[in-house]
Amino acid sequence: MIATKEAKKEIFKLHGGSETNTGSAEGQIALFTQRIEHLTEHLKNNKKDHRTESALLDLVGKRKQLLSYLKNHEIERYRAVIAKLGLRK
């Protein structure tokens, strides 16, 4: 599912505090995670789509940077995000 405006607002409302708080690390990580899941499903059916594969790797890198920031600066928020999204770390 591609994120529509309503879906993005819902993601930021659940993870970022409010639907207008689009800059929070938790909201960004949740949005990246949703997009990563979507692209992963796409690549299962389209193995030769190298463009999407590179975009997926870019998203994973951005999410990793945000997670590293949270881990180094605010460990409690990091642990909450990992638990809420079910990420492995």
mmCIF file of N, CA and C in Angstrom:
data_model
loop_
_atom_site.group_PDB
_atom_site.id
_atom_site.type_symbol
_atom_site.label_atom_id
_atom_site.label_comp_id
_atom_site.label_asym_id
_atom_site.label_seq_id
_atom_site.Cartn_x
_atom_site.Cartn_y
_atom_site.Cartn_z
ATOM 1 N N MET A 1 0.836 -1.170 0.000
ATOM 2 C CA MET A 1 0.000 0.000 0.000
ATOM 3 C C MET A 1 0.886 1.240 0.000
ATOM 4 N N ILE A 2 0.621 2.116 -0.918
ATOM 5 C CA ILE A 2 1.354 3.370 -0.977
ATOM 6 C C ILE A 2 0.720 4.327 0.035
ATOM 7 N N ALA A 3 1.546 5.044 0.730
ATOM 8 C CA ALA A 3 1.063 5.922 1.793
ATOM 9 C C ALA A 3 0.328 7.117 1.197
ATOM 10 N N THR A 4 -0.949 7.227 1.510
ATOM 11 C CA THR A 4 -1.734 8.385 1.124
ATOM 12 C C THR A 4 -1.597 9.442 2.215
ATOM 13 N N LYS A 5 -2.181 10.604 1.989
ATOM 14 C CA LYS A 5 -2.106 11.664 2.984
ATOM 15 C C LYS A 5 -2.734 11.215 4.294
ATOM 16 N N GLU A 6 -3.866 10.526 4.192
ATOM 17 C CA GLU A 6 -4.552 10.079 5.403
ATOM 18 C C GLU A 6 -3.728 9.029 6.144
ATOM 19 N N ALA A 7 -3.093 8.121 5.393
ATOM 20 C CA ALA A 7 -2.268 7.080 6.024
ATOM 21 C C ALA A 7 -1.050 7.697 6.709
ATOM 22 N N LYS A 8 -0.449 8.685 6.069
ATOM 23 C CA LYS A 8 0.697 9.370 6.681
ATOM 24 C C LYS A 8 0.286 10.100 7.946
ATOM 25 N N LYS A 9 -0.871 10.778 7.910
ATOM 26 C CA LYS A 9 -1.353 11.473 9.102
ATOM 27 C C LYS A 9 -1.574 10.484 10.240
ATOM 28 N N GLU A 10 -2.114 9.318 9.920
ATOM 29 C CA GLU A 10 -2.355 8.297 10.936
ATOM 30 C C GLU A 10 -1.042 7.774 11.521
ATOM 31 N N ILE A 11 -0.046 7.567 10.667
ATOM 32 C CA ILE A 11 1.266 7.111 11.141
ATOM 33 C C ILE A 11 1.876 8.139 12.081
ATOM 34 N N PHE A 12 1.844 9.411 11.689
ATOM 35 C CA PHE A 12 2.427 10.451 12.536
ATOM 36 C C PHE A 12 1.615 10.657 13.815
ATOM 37 N N LYS A 13 0.305 10.447 13.729
ATOM 38 C CA LYS A 13 -0.532 10.567 14.925
ATOM 39 C C LYS A 13 -0.200 9.465 15.927
ATOM 40 N N LEU A 14 0.017 8.247 15.438
ATOM 41 C CA LEU A 14 0.326 7.120 16.319
ATOM 42 C C LEU A 14 1.739 7.193 16.886
ATOM 43 N N HIS A 15 2.691 7.582 16.075
ATOM 44 C CA HIS A 15 4.089 7.491 16.472
ATOM 45 C C HIS A 15 4.748 8.828 16.762
ATOM 46 N N GLY A 16 4.247 9.905 16.198
ATOM 47 C CA GLY A 16 4.911 11.190 16.359
ATOM 48 C C GLY A 16 4.282 12.114 17.375
ATOM 49 N N GLY A 17 3.149 11.723 17.926
ATOM 50 C CA GLY A 17 2.477 12.572 18.903
ATOM 51 C C GLY A 17 1.255 13.256 18.326
ATOM 52 N N SER A 18 1.396 13.898 17.178
ATOM 53 C CA SER A 18 0.257 14.508 16.494
ATOM 54 C C SER A 18 0.467 14.365 14.993
ATOM 55 N N GLU A 19 -0.611 14.547 14.256
ATOM 56 C CA GLU A 19 -0.497 14.343 12.801
ATOM 57 C C GLU A 19 0.266 15.449 12.097
ATOM 58 N N THR A 20 0.492 16.567 12.777
ATOM 59 C CA THR A 20 1.263 17.647 12.163
ATOM 60 C C THR A 20 2.728 17.612 12.576
ATOM 61 N N ASN A 21 3.091 16.723 13.485
ATOM 62 C CA ASN A 21 4.480 16.610 13.942
ATOM 63 C C ASN A 21 5.225 15.640 13.028
ATOM 64 N N THR A 22 5.525 16.086 11.827
ATOM 65 C CA THR A 22 6.143 15.217 10.830
ATOM 66 C C THR A 22 7.651 15.134 10.958
ATOM 67 N N GLY A 23 8.228 15.906 11.845
ATOM 68 C CA GLY A 23 9.676 15.931 11.980
ATOM 69 C C GLY A 23 10.215 15.063 13.090
ATOM 70 N N SER A 24 9.336 14.462 13.884
ATOM 71 C CA SER A 24 9.816 13.650 15.001
ATOM 72 C C SER A 24 10.512 12.399 14.478
ATOM 73 N N ALA A 25 11.533 11.984 15.191
ATOM 74 C CA ALA A 25 12.290 10.808 14.775
ATOM 75 C C ALA A 25 11.411 9.567 14.773
ATOM 76 N N GLU A 26 10.524 9.438 15.759
ATOM 77 C CA GLU A 26 9.652 8.271 15.829
ATOM 78 C C GLU A 26 8.720 8.196 14.623
ATOM 79 N N GLY A 27 8.154 9.339 14.250
ATOM 80 C CA GLY A 27 7.265 9.383 13.097
ATOM 81 C C GLY A 27 7.987 9.054 11.804
ATOM 82 N N GLN A 28 9.183 9.608 11.641
ATOM 83 C CA GLN A 28 9.964 9.334 10.437
ATOM 84 C C GLN A 28 10.345 7.856 10.352
ATOM 85 N N ILE A 29 10.756 7.279 11.477
ATOM 86 C CA ILE A 29 11.134 5.866 11.498
ATOM 87 C C ILE A 29 9.934 4.994 11.160
ATOM 88 N N ALA A 30 8.759 5.346 11.698
ATOM 89 C CA ALA A 30 7.548 4.577 11.404
ATOM 90 C C ALA A 30 7.180 4.677 9.925
ATOM 91 N N LEU A 31 7.316 5.864 9.350
ATOM 92 C CA LEU A 31 7.011 6.043 7.926
ATOM 93 C C LEU A 31 7.993 5.256 7.061
ATOM 94 N N PHE A 32 9.280 5.334 7.391
ATOM 95 C CA PHE A 32 10.280 4.566 6.648
ATOM 96 C C PHE A 32 10.006 3.072 6.755
ATOM 97 N N THR A 33 9.621 2.610 7.932
ATOM 98 C CA THR A 33 9.341 1.193 8.130
ATOM 99 C C THR A 33 8.173 0.746 7.263
ATOM 100 N N GLN A 34 7.138 1.562 7.196
ATOM 101 C CA GLN A 34 5.973 1.229 6.361
ATOM 102 C C GLN A 34 6.373 1.166 4.890
ATOM 103 N N ARG A 35 7.184 2.119 4.445
ATOM 104 C CA ARG A 35 7.637 2.122 3.050
ATOM 105 C C ARG A 35 8.567 0.948 2.760
ATOM 106 N N ILE A 36 9.421 0.599 3.720
ATOM 107 C CA ILE A 36 10.331 -0.537 3.551
ATOM 108 C C ILE A 36 9.541 -1.826 3.408
ATOM 109 N N GLU A 37 8.507 -2.005 4.224
ATOM 110 C CA GLU A 37 7.670 -3.202 4.128
ATOM 111 C C GLU A 37 6.985 -3.286 2.772
ATOM 112 N N HIS A 38 6.501 -2.136 2.283
ATOM 113 C CA HIS A 38 5.841 -2.115 0.975
ATOM 114 C C HIS A 38 6.817 -2.485 -0.153
ATOM 115 N N LEU A 39 8.009 -1.908 -0.128
ATOM 116 C CA LEU A 39 8.992 -2.189 -1.171
ATOM 117 C C LEU A 39 9.508 -3.625 -1.088
ATOM 118 N N THR A 40 9.586 -4.179 0.108
ATOM 119 C CA THR A 40 10.018 -5.562 0.269
ATOM 120 C C THR A 40 9.023 -6.504 -0.385
ATOM 121 N N GLU A 41 7.738 -6.249 -0.181
ATOM 122 C CA GLU A 41 6.704 -7.076 -0.822
ATOM 123 C C GLU A 41 6.774 -6.941 -2.342
ATOM 124 N N HIS A 42 7.011 -5.724 -2.826
ATOM 125 C CA HIS A 42 7.126 -5.507 -4.266
ATOM 126 C C HIS A 42 8.288 -6.303 -4.850
ATOM 127 N N LEU A 43 9.414 -6.300 -4.143
ATOM 128 C CA LEU A 43 10.602 -6.986 -4.652
ATOM 129 C C LEU A 43 10.473 -8.506 -4.600
ATOM 130 N N LYS A 44 9.591 -9.033 -3.761
ATOM 131 C CA LYS A 44 9.364 -10.475 -3.744
ATOM 132 C C LYS A 44 8.756 -10.938 -5.059
ATOM 133 N N ASN A 45 7.944 -10.088 -5.675
ATOM 134 C CA ASN A 45 7.310 -10.431 -6.946
ATOM 135 C C ASN A 45 8.121 -9.968 -8.147
ATOM 136 N N ASN A 46 8.943 -8.957 -7.984
ATOM 137 C CA ASN A 46 9.693 -8.362 -9.089
ATOM 138 C C ASN A 46 11.178 -8.381 -8.763
ATOM 139 N N LYS A 47 11.785 -9.512 -8.901
ATOM 140 C CA LYS A 47 13.170 -9.703 -8.471
ATOM 141 C C LYS A 47 14.175 -8.896 -9.290
ATOM 142 N N LYS A 48 13.845 -8.545 -10.513
ATOM 143 C CA LYS A 48 14.791 -7.840 -11.369
ATOM 144 C C LYS A 48 14.622 -6.322 -11.344
ATOM 145 N N ASP A 49 13.828 -5.821 -10.441
ATOM 146 C CA ASP A 49 13.601 -4.387 -10.329
ATOM 147 C C ASP A 49 14.720 -3.769 -9.492
ATOM 148 N N HIS A 50 15.821 -3.464 -10.139
ATOM 149 C CA HIS A 50 17.010 -2.981 -9.445
ATOM 150 C C HIS A 50 16.845 -1.546 -8.942
ATOM 151 N N ARG A 51 16.040 -0.772 -9.610
ATOM 152 C CA ARG A 51 15.790 0.609 -9.207
ATOM 153 C C ARG A 51 15.108 0.646 -7.827
ATOM 154 N N THR A 52 14.114 -0.207 -7.678
ATOM 155 C CA THR A 52 13.411 -0.291 -6.404
ATOM 156 C C THR A 52 14.324 -0.843 -5.321
ATOM 157 N N GLU A 53 15.198 -1.764 -5.698
ATOM 158 C CA GLU A 53 16.122 -2.338 -4.731
ATOM 159 C C GLU A 53 17.068 -1.272 -4.176
ATOM 160 N N SER A 54 17.542 -0.389 -5.043
ATOM 161 C CA SER A 54 18.430 0.671 -4.570
ATOM 162 C C SER A 54 17.665 1.673 -3.701
ATOM 163 N N ALA A 55 16.412 1.942 -4.060
ATOM 164 C CA ALA A 55 15.593 2.838 -3.241
ATOM 165 C C ALA A 55 15.340 2.224 -1.869
ATOM 166 N N LEU A 56 15.141 0.918 -1.828
ATOM 167 C CA LEU A 56 14.940 0.220 -0.566
ATOM 168 C C LEU A 56 16.181 0.331 0.321
ATOM 169 N N LEU A 57 17.338 0.160 -0.265
ATOM 170 C CA LEU A 57 18.576 0.260 0.501
ATOM 171 C C LEU A 57 18.784 1.679 1.041
ATOM 172 N N ASP A 58 18.389 2.684 0.260
ATOM 173 C CA ASP A 58 18.474 4.065 0.729
ATOM 174 C C ASP A 58 17.579 4.288 1.950
ATOM 175 N N LEU A 59 16.354 3.758 1.887
ATOM 176 C CA LEU A 59 15.427 3.905 3.006
ATOM 177 C C LEU A 59 15.937 3.197 4.256
ATOM 178 N N VAL A 60 16.492 2.014 4.067
ATOM 179 C CA VAL A 60 17.037 1.272 5.209
ATOM 180 C C VAL A 60 18.175 2.062 5.845
ATOM 181 N N GLY A 61 19.004 2.688 5.027
ATOM 182 C CA GLY A 61 20.103 3.500 5.549
ATOM 183 C C GLY A 61 19.611 4.711 6.314
ATOM 184 N N LYS A 62 18.583 5.389 5.788
ATOM 185 C CA LYS A 62 18.032 6.552 6.479
ATOM 186 C C LYS A 62 17.415 6.155 7.814
ATOM 187 N N ARG A 63 16.689 5.036 7.810
ATOM 188 C CA ARG A 63 16.088 4.567 9.058
ATOM 189 C C ARG A 63 17.169 4.198 10.070
ATOM 190 N N LYS A 64 18.251 3.585 9.599
ATOM 191 C CA LYS A 64 19.345 3.207 10.484
ATOM 192 C C LYS A 64 19.991 4.441 11.106
ATOM 193 N N GLN A 65 20.150 5.505 10.318
ATOM 194 C CA GLN A 65 20.728 6.738 10.848
ATOM 195 C C GLN A 65 19.849 7.334 11.939
ATOM 196 N N LEU A 66 18.539 7.352 11.710
ATOM 197 C CA LEU A 66 17.638 7.899 12.721
ATOM 198 C C LEU A 66 17.638 7.043 13.985
ATOM 199 N N LEU A 67 17.676 5.719 13.812
ATOM 200 C CA LEU A 67 17.729 4.833 14.968
ATOM 201 C C LEU A 67 19.030 5.023 15.748
ATOM 202 N N SER A 68 20.121 5.207 15.043
ATOM 203 C CA SER A 68 21.402 5.451 15.708
ATOM 204 C C SER A 68 21.376 6.763 16.490
ATOM 205 N N TYR A 69 20.770 7.772 15.910
ATOM 206 C CA TYR A 69 20.634 9.056 16.610
ATOM 207 C C TYR A 69 19.863 8.878 17.913
ATOM 208 N N LEU A 70 18.714 8.188 17.825
ATOM 209 C CA LEU A 70 17.917 7.980 19.032
ATOM 210 C C LEU A 70 18.671 7.153 20.062
ATOM 211 N N LYS A 71 19.386 6.137 19.595
ATOM 212 C CA LYS A 71 20.120 5.263 20.507
ATOM 213 C C LYS A 71 21.201 6.036 21.254
ATOM 214 N N ASN A 72 21.865 6.960 20.575
ATOM 215 C CA ASN A 72 22.956 7.708 21.188
ATOM 216 C C ASN A 72 22.483 8.864 22.067
ATOM 217 N N HIS A 73 21.311 9.436 21.762
ATOM 218 C CA HIS A 73 20.883 10.628 22.475
ATOM 219 C C HIS A 73 19.743 10.376 23.459
ATOM 220 N N GLU A 74 18.788 9.515 23.100
ATOM 221 C CA GLU A 74 17.634 9.279 23.967
ATOM 222 C C GLU A 74 17.277 7.798 23.917
ATOM 223 N N ILE A 75 17.902 7.022 24.764
ATOM 224 C CA ILE A 75 17.802 5.570 24.715
ATOM 225 C C ILE A 75 16.385 5.080 25.019
ATOM 226 N N GLU A 76 15.655 5.784 25.874
ATOM 227 C CA GLU A 76 14.295 5.350 26.206
ATOM 228 C C GLU A 76 13.365 5.481 25.006
ATOM 229 N N ARG A 77 13.483 6.567 24.256
ATOM 230 C CA ARG A 77 12.681 6.724 23.036
ATOM 231 C C ARG A 77 13.067 5.654 22.013
ATOM 232 N N TYR A 78 14.352 5.339 21.930
ATOM 233 C CA TYR A 78 14.840 4.300 21.021
ATOM 234 C C TYR A 78 14.195 2.963 21.361
ATOM 235 N N ARG A 79 14.233 2.595 22.647
ATOM 236 C CA ARG A 79 13.653 1.315 23.065
ATOM 237 C C ARG A 79 12.157 1.276 22.811
ATOM 238 N N ALA A 80 11.476 2.396 23.012
ATOM 239 C CA ALA A 80 10.035 2.451 22.768
ATOM 240 C C ALA A 80 9.710 2.254 21.286
ATOM 241 N N VAL A 81 10.491 2.882 20.419
ATOM 242 C CA VAL A 81 10.260 2.753 18.978
ATOM 243 C C VAL A 81 10.517 1.322 18.509
ATOM 244 N N ILE A 82 11.598 0.730 18.980
ATOM 245 C CA ILE A 82 11.932 -0.650 18.604
ATOM 246 C C ILE A 82 10.810 -1.590 19.033
ATOM 247 N N ALA A 83 10.316 -1.417 20.248
ATOM 248 C CA ALA A 83 9.257 -2.283 20.769
ATOM 249 C C ALA A 83 7.943 -2.059 20.019
ATOM 250 N N LYS A 84 7.613 -0.811 19.744
ATOM 251 C CA LYS A 84 6.335 -0.473 19.109
ATOM 252 C C LYS A 84 6.274 -0.966 17.664
ATOM 253 N N LEU A 85 7.367 -0.841 16.949
ATOM 254 C CA LEU A 85 7.391 -1.234 15.530
ATOM 255 C C LEU A 85 7.814 -2.689 15.325
ATOM 256 N N GLY A 86 8.325 -3.318 16.366
ATOM 257 C CA GLY A 86 8.730 -4.713 16.235
ATOM 258 C C GLY A 86 9.994 -4.899 15.413
ATOM 259 N N LEU A 87 10.905 -3.950 15.520
ATOM 260 C CA LEU A 87 12.164 -4.041 14.773
ATOM 261 C C LEU A 87 13.170 -4.875 15.549
ATOM 262 N N ARG A 88 14.061 -5.507 14.839
ATOM 263 C CA ARG A 88 15.129 -6.286 15.483
ATOM 264 C C ARG A 88 16.343 -5.397 15.638
ATOM 265 N N LYS A 89 16.942 -5.435 16.807
ATOM 266 C CA LYS A 89 18.181 -4.693 17.028
ATOM 267 C C LYS A 89 19.008 -5.429 18.023
#
